[in-house]
Structures are given as C-alpha cells and as structure tokens.
Short mmCIF file of N, CA and C in Angstrom, two decimals:
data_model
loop_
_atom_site.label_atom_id
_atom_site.label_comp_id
_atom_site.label_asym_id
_atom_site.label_seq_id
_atom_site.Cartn_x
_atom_site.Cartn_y
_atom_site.Cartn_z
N UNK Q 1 0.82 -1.20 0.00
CA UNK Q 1 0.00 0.00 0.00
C UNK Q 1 0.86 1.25 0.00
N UNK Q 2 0.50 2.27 -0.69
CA UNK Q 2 1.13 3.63 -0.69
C UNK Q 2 -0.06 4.96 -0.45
N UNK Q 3 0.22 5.22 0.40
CA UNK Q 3 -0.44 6.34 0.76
C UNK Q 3 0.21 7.85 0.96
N UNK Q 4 -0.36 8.95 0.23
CA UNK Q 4 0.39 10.12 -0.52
C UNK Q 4 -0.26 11.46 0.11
N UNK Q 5 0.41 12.13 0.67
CA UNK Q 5 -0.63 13.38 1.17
C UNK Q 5 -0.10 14.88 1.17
N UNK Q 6 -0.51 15.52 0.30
CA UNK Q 6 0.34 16.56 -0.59
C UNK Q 6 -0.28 17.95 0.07
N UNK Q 7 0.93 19.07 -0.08
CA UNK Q 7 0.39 19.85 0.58
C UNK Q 7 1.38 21.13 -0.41
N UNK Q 8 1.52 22.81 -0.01
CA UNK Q 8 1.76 23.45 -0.76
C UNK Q 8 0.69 24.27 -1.80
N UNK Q 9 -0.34 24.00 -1.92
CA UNK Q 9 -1.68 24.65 -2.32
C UNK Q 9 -1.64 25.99 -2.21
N UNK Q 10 -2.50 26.57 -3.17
CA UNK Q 10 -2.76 27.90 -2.42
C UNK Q 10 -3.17 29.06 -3.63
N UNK Q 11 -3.38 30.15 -3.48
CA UNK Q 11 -3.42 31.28 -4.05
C UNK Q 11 -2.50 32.20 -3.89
N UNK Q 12 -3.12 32.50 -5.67
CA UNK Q 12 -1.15 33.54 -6.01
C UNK Q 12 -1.57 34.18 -7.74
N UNK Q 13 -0.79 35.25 -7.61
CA UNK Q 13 -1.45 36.25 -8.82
C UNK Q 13 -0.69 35.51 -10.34
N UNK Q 14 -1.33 35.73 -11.25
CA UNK Q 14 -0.67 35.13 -12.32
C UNK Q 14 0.45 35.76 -12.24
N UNK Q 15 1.42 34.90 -12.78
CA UNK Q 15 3.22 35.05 -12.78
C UNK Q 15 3.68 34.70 -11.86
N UNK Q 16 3.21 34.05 -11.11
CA UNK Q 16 3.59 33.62 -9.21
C UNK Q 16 4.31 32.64 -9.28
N UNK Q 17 5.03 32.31 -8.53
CA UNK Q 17 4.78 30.80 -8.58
C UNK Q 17 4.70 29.75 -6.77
N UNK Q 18 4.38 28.35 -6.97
CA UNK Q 18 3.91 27.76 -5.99
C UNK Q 18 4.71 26.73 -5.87
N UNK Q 19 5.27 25.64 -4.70
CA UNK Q 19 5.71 24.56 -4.97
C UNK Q 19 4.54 23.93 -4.00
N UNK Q 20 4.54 22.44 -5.03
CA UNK Q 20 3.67 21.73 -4.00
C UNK Q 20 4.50 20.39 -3.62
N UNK Q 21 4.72 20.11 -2.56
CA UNK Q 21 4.67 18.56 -2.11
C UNK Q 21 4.15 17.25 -1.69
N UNK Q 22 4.96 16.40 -2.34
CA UNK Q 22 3.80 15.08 -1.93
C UNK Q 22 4.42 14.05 -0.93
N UNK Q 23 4.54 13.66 0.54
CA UNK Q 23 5.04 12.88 0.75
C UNK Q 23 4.24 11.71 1.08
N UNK Q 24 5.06 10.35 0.67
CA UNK Q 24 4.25 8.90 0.53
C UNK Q 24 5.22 7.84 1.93
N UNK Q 25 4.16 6.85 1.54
CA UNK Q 25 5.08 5.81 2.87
C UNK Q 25 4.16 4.96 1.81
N UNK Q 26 5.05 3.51 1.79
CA UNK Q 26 4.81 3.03 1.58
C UNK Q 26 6.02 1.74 1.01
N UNK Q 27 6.58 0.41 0.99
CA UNK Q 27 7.92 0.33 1.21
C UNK Q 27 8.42 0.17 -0.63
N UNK Q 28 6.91 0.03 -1.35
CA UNK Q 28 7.37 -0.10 -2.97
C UNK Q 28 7.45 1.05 -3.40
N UNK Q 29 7.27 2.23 -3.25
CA UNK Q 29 7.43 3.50 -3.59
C UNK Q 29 8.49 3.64 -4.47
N UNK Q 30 9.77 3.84 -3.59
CA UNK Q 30 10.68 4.41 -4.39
C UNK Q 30 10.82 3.76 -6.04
N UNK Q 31 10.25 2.51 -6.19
CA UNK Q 31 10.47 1.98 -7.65
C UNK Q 31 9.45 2.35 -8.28
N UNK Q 32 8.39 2.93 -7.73
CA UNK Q 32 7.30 3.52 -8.82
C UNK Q 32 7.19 4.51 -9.57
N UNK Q 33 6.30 4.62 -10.59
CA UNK Q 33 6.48 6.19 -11.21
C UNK Q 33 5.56 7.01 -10.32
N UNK Q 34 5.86 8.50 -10.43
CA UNK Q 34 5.05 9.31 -9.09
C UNK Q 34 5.06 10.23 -10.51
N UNK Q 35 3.82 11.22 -10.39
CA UNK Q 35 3.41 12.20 -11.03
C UNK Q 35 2.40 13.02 -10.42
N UNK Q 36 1.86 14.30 -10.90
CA UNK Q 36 1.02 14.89 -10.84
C UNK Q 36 0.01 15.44 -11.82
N UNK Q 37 -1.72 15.18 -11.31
CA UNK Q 37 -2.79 15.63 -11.91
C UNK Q 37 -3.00 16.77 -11.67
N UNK Q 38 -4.20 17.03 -12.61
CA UNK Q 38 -4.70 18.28 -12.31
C UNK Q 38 -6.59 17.83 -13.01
N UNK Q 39 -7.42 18.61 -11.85
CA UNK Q 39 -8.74 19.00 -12.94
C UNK Q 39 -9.29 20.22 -12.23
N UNK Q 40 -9.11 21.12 -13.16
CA UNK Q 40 -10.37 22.33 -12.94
C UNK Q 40 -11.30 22.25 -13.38
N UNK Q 41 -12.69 22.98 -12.89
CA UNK Q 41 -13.98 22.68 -12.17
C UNK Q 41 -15.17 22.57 -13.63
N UNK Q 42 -15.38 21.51 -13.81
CA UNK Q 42 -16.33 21.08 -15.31
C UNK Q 42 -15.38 20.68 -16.55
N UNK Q 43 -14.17 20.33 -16.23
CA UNK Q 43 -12.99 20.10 -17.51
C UNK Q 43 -12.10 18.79 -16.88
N UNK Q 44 -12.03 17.95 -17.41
CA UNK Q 44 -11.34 16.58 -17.33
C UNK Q 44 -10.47 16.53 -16.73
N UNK Q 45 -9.88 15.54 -16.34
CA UNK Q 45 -8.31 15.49 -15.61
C UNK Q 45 -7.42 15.47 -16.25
N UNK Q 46 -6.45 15.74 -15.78
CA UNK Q 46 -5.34 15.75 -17.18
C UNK Q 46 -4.39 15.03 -16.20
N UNK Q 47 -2.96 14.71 -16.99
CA UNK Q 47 -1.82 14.47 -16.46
C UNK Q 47 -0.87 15.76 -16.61
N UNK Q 48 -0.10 15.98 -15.77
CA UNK Q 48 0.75 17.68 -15.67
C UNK Q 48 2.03 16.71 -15.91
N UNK Q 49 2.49 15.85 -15.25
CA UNK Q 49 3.99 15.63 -15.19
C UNK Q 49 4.50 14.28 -14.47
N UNK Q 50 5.08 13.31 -14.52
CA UNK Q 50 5.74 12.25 -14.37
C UNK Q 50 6.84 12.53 -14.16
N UNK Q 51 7.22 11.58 -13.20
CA UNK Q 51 8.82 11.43 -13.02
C UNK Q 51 9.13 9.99 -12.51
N UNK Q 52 9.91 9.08 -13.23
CA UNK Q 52 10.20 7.84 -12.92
C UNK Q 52 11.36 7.38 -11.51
N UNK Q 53 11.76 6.13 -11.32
CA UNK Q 53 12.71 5.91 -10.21
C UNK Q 53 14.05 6.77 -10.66
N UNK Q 54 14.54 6.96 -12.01
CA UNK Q 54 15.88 7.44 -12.26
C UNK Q 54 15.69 8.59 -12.70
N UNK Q 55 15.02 9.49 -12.09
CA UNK Q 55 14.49 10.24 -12.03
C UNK Q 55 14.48 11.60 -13.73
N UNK Q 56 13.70 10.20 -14.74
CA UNK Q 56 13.78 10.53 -16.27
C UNK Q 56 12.16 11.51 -16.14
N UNK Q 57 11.80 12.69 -16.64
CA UNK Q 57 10.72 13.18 -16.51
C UNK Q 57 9.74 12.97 -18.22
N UNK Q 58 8.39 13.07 -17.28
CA UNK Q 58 7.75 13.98 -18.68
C UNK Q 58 6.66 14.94 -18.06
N UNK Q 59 6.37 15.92 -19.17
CA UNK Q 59 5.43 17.07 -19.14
C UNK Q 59 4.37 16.93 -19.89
N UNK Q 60 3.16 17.41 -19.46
CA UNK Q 60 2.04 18.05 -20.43
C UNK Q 60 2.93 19.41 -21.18
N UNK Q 61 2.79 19.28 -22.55
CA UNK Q 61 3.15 20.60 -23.29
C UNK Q 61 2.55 21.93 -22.43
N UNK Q 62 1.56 21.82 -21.83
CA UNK Q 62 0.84 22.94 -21.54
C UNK Q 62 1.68 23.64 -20.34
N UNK Q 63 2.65 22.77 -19.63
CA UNK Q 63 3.40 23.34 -18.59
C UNK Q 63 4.79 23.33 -18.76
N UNK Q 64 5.34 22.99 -20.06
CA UNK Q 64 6.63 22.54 -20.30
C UNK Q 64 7.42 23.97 -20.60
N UNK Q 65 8.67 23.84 -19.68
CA UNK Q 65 9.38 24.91 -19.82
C UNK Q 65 9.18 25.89 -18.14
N UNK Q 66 7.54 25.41 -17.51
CA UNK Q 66 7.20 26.81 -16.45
C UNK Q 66 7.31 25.64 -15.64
N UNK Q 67 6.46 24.33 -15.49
CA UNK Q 67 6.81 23.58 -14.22
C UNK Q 67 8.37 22.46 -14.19
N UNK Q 68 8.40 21.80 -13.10
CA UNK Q 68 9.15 21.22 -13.08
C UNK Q 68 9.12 20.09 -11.84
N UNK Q 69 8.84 18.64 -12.07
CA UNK Q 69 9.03 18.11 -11.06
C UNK Q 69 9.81 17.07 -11.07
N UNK Q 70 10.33 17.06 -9.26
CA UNK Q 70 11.66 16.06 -8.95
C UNK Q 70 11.33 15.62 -7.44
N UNK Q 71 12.42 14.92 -7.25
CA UNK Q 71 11.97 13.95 -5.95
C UNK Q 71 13.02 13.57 -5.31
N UNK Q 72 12.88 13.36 -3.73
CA UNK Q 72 14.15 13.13 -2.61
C UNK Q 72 13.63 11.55 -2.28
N UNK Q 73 13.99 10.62 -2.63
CA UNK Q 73 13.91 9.62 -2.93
C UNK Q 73 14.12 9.41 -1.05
N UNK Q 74 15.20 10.09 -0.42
CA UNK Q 74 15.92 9.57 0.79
C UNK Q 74 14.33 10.11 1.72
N UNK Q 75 13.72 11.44 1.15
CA UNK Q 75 12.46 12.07 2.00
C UNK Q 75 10.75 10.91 1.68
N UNK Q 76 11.29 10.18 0.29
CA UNK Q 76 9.58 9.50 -0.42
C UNK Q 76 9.00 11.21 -0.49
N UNK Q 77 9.57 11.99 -1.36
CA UNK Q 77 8.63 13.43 -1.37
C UNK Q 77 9.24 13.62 -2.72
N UNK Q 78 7.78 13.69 -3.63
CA UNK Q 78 8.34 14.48 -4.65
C UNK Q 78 6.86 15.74 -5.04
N UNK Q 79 8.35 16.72 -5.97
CA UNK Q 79 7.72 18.30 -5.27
C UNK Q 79 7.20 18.07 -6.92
N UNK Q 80 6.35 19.70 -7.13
CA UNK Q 80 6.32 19.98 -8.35
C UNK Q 80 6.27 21.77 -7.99
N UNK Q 81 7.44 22.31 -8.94
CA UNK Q 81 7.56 23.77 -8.77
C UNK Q 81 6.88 24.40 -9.56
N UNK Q 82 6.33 25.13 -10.00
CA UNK Q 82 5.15 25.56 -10.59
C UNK Q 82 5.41 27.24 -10.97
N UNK Q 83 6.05 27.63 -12.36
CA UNK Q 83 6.34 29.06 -12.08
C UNK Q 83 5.53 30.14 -13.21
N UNK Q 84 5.99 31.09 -13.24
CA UNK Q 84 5.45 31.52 -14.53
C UNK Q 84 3.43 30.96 -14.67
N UNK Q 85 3.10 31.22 -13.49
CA UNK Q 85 1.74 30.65 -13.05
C UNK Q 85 0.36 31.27 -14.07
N UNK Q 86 -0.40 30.77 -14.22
CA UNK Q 86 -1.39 31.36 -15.47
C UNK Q 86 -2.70 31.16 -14.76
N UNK Q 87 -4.08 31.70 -15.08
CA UNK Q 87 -5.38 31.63 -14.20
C UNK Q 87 -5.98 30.25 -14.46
N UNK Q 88 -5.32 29.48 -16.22
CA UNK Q 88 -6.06 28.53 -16.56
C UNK Q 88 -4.86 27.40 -15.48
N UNK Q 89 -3.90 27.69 -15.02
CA UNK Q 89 -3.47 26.36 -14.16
C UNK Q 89 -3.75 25.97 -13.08
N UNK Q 90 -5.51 27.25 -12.57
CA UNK Q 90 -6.16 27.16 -11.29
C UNK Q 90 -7.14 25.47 -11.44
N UNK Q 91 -6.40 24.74 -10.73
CA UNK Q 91 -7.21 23.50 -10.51
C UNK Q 91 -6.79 23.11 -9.18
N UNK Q 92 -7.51 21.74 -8.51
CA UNK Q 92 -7.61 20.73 -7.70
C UNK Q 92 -6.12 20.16 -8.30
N UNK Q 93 -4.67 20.07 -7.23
CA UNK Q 93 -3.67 18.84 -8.08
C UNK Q 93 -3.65 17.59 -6.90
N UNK Q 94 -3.27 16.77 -7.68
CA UNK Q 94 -3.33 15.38 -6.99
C UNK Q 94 -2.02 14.77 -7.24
N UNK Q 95 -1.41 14.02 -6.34
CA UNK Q 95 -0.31 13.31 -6.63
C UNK Q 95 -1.15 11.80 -6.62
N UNK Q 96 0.38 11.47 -7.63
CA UNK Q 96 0.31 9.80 -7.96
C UNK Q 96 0.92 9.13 -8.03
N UNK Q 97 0.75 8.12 -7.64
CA UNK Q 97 2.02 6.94 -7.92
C UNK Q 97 1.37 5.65 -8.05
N UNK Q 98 2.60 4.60 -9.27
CA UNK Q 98 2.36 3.23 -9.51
C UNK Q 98 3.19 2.95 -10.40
N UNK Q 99 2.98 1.84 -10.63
CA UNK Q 99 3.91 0.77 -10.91
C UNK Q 99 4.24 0.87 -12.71
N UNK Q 100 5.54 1.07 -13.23
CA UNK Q 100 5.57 1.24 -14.53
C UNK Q 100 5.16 0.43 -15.38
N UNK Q 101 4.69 1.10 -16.71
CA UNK Q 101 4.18 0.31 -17.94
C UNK Q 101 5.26 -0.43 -18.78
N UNK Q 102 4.47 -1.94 -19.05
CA UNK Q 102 5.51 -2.62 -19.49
C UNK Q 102 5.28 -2.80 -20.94
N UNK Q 103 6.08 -2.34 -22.08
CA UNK Q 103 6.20 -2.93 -23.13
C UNK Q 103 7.66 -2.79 -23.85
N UNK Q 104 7.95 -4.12 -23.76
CA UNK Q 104 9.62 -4.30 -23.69
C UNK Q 104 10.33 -3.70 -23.07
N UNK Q 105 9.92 -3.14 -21.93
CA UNK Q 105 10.69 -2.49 -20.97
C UNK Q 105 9.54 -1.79 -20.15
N UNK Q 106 10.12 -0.97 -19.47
CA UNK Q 106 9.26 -0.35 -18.27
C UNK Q 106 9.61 1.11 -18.13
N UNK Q 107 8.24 1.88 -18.61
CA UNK Q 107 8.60 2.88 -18.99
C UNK Q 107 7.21 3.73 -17.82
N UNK Q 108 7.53 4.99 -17.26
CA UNK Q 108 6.13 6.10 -16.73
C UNK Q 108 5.47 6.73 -17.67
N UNK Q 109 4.51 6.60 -18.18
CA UNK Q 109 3.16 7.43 -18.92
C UNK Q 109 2.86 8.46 -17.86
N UNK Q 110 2.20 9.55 -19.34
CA UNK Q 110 1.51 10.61 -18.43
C UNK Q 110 0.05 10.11 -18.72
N UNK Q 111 -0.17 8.72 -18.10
CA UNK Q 111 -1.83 8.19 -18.36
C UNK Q 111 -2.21 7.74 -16.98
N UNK Q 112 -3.44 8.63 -16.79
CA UNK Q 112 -4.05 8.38 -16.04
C UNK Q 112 -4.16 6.81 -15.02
N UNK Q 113 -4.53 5.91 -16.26
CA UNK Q 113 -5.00 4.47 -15.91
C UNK Q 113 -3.90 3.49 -15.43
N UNK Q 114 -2.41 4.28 -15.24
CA UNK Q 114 -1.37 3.44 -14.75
C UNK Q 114 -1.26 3.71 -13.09
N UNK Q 115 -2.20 4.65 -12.62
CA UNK Q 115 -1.76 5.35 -11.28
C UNK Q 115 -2.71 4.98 -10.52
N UNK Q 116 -2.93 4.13 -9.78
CA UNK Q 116 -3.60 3.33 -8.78
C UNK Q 116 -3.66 4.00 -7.70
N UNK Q 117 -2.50 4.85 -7.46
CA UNK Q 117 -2.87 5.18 -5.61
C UNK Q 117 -2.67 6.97 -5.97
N UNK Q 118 -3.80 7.73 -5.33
CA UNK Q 118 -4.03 8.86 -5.43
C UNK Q 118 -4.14 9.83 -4.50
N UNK Q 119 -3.51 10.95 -3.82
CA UNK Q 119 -3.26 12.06 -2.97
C UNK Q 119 -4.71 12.87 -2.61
N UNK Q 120 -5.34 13.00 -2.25
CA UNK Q 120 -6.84 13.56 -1.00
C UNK Q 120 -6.53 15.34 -2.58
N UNK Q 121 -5.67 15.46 -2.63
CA UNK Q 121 -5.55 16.84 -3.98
C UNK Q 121 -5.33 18.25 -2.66
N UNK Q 122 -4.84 18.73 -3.83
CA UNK Q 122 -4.51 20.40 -2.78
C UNK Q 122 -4.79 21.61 -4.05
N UNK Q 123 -5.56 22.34 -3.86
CA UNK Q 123 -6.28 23.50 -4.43
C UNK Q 123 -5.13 24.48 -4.67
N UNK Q 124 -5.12 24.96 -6.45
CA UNK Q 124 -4.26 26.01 -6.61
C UNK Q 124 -5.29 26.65 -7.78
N UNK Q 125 -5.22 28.03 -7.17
CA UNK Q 125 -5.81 29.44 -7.47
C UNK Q 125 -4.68 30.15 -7.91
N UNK Q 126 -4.94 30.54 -9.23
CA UNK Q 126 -4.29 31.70 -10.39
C UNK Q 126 -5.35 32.91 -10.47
N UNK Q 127 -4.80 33.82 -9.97
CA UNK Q 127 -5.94 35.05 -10.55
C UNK Q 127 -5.31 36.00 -11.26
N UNK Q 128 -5.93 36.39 -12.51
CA UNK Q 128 -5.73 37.07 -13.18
C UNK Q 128 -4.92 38.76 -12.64
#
C-alpha cells in the first residue's frame, strides 16, 4: 500500500509561482512512477507531469518549460515547482504513484490508468 498526502496549495497572482509537495510511505514506492494531476472545475483530468525511479521526466506541453518536477527519494517526497503561473493552471492537483508500464521495458506514462494510488488533492488558485 502507498499512501500520498500533498500539501503546498494555495493562491497567487498570475506570474507567481507555488511549490507543492507530496510525501508517501509506503515500502514499494521508491520503484514507482510518481506524477502529478490536475482538474479544474467542469474540464477533465489531465496528467501535468511524471517522473520515474531514475528520475527521467515527462510534461504536459501545456506546462513545459514553467513547471518542473523532482523527488528526494531519501524524504519519499516528490515536489512539483510551478512558475510563470497562469489563471487557466487554477485546478484541484493530486499526486500519484504506480507501478511502470511494461512494453519491452518499463517505462512512466503521463496516463491516467497506470496510477492506482491517489493524494486527498490540494487546491491552486491563479488570478488574473
């Protein structure tokens, strides 16, 4: 079992920026992929960002270049820095983690349906 409880939330004027953290317990962790969601209010969930055990990343285009996330493997906490902040990146984020996708190897997706264990979410407000 892995259980994830993220904190760092908050409100902040566009151009701001926020870090959020996620720390997990759990003893398979460190070999899983960990990422972060996002859904604002009547619009789907998306995937924001992945980061695998060797700590190889990926991004949604939509944040690539402004966020950035990484992880203290020695803490089970991985952050996501969040800069250059915009009103549309006001959502609910959630951390995630699970077990990598296998085809001929073992690789982290930014897909939803690989991430089994999910963070309670922490509220970030962009205002114009």
């Amino acid at each position: 079992q892995v259980q994830l409880v993220e904190s760092g939330g908050g409100s902040v004027q566009s151009g701001g920026s926020l870090r959020l953290s996620c720390a997990a317990s759990g003893y398979t962790y460190s070999s899983y992929c960990k990422g972060w969601f996002r859904q604002a209010p009547g619009k789907e969930r998306e995937g924001v960002a992945v980061i695998d055990s060797d700590g190889s990343t990926s991004y949604a285009d939509s944040v690539k270049g402004r966020f950035t996330i990484s992880q203290d493997n020695a803490k089970n906490t991985v952050y996501l820095q969040m800069n250059s902040l915009k009103p549309e990146d006001t959502a609910m984020y959630y951390c995630v983690a699970g077990p990598p996708y296998y085809s001929g190897g073992y690789y982290c997706r930014v897909s939803e349906v690989d991430f089994g264990y999910w963070g309670q979410g922490t509220q970030v407000t962009v205002s114009a």
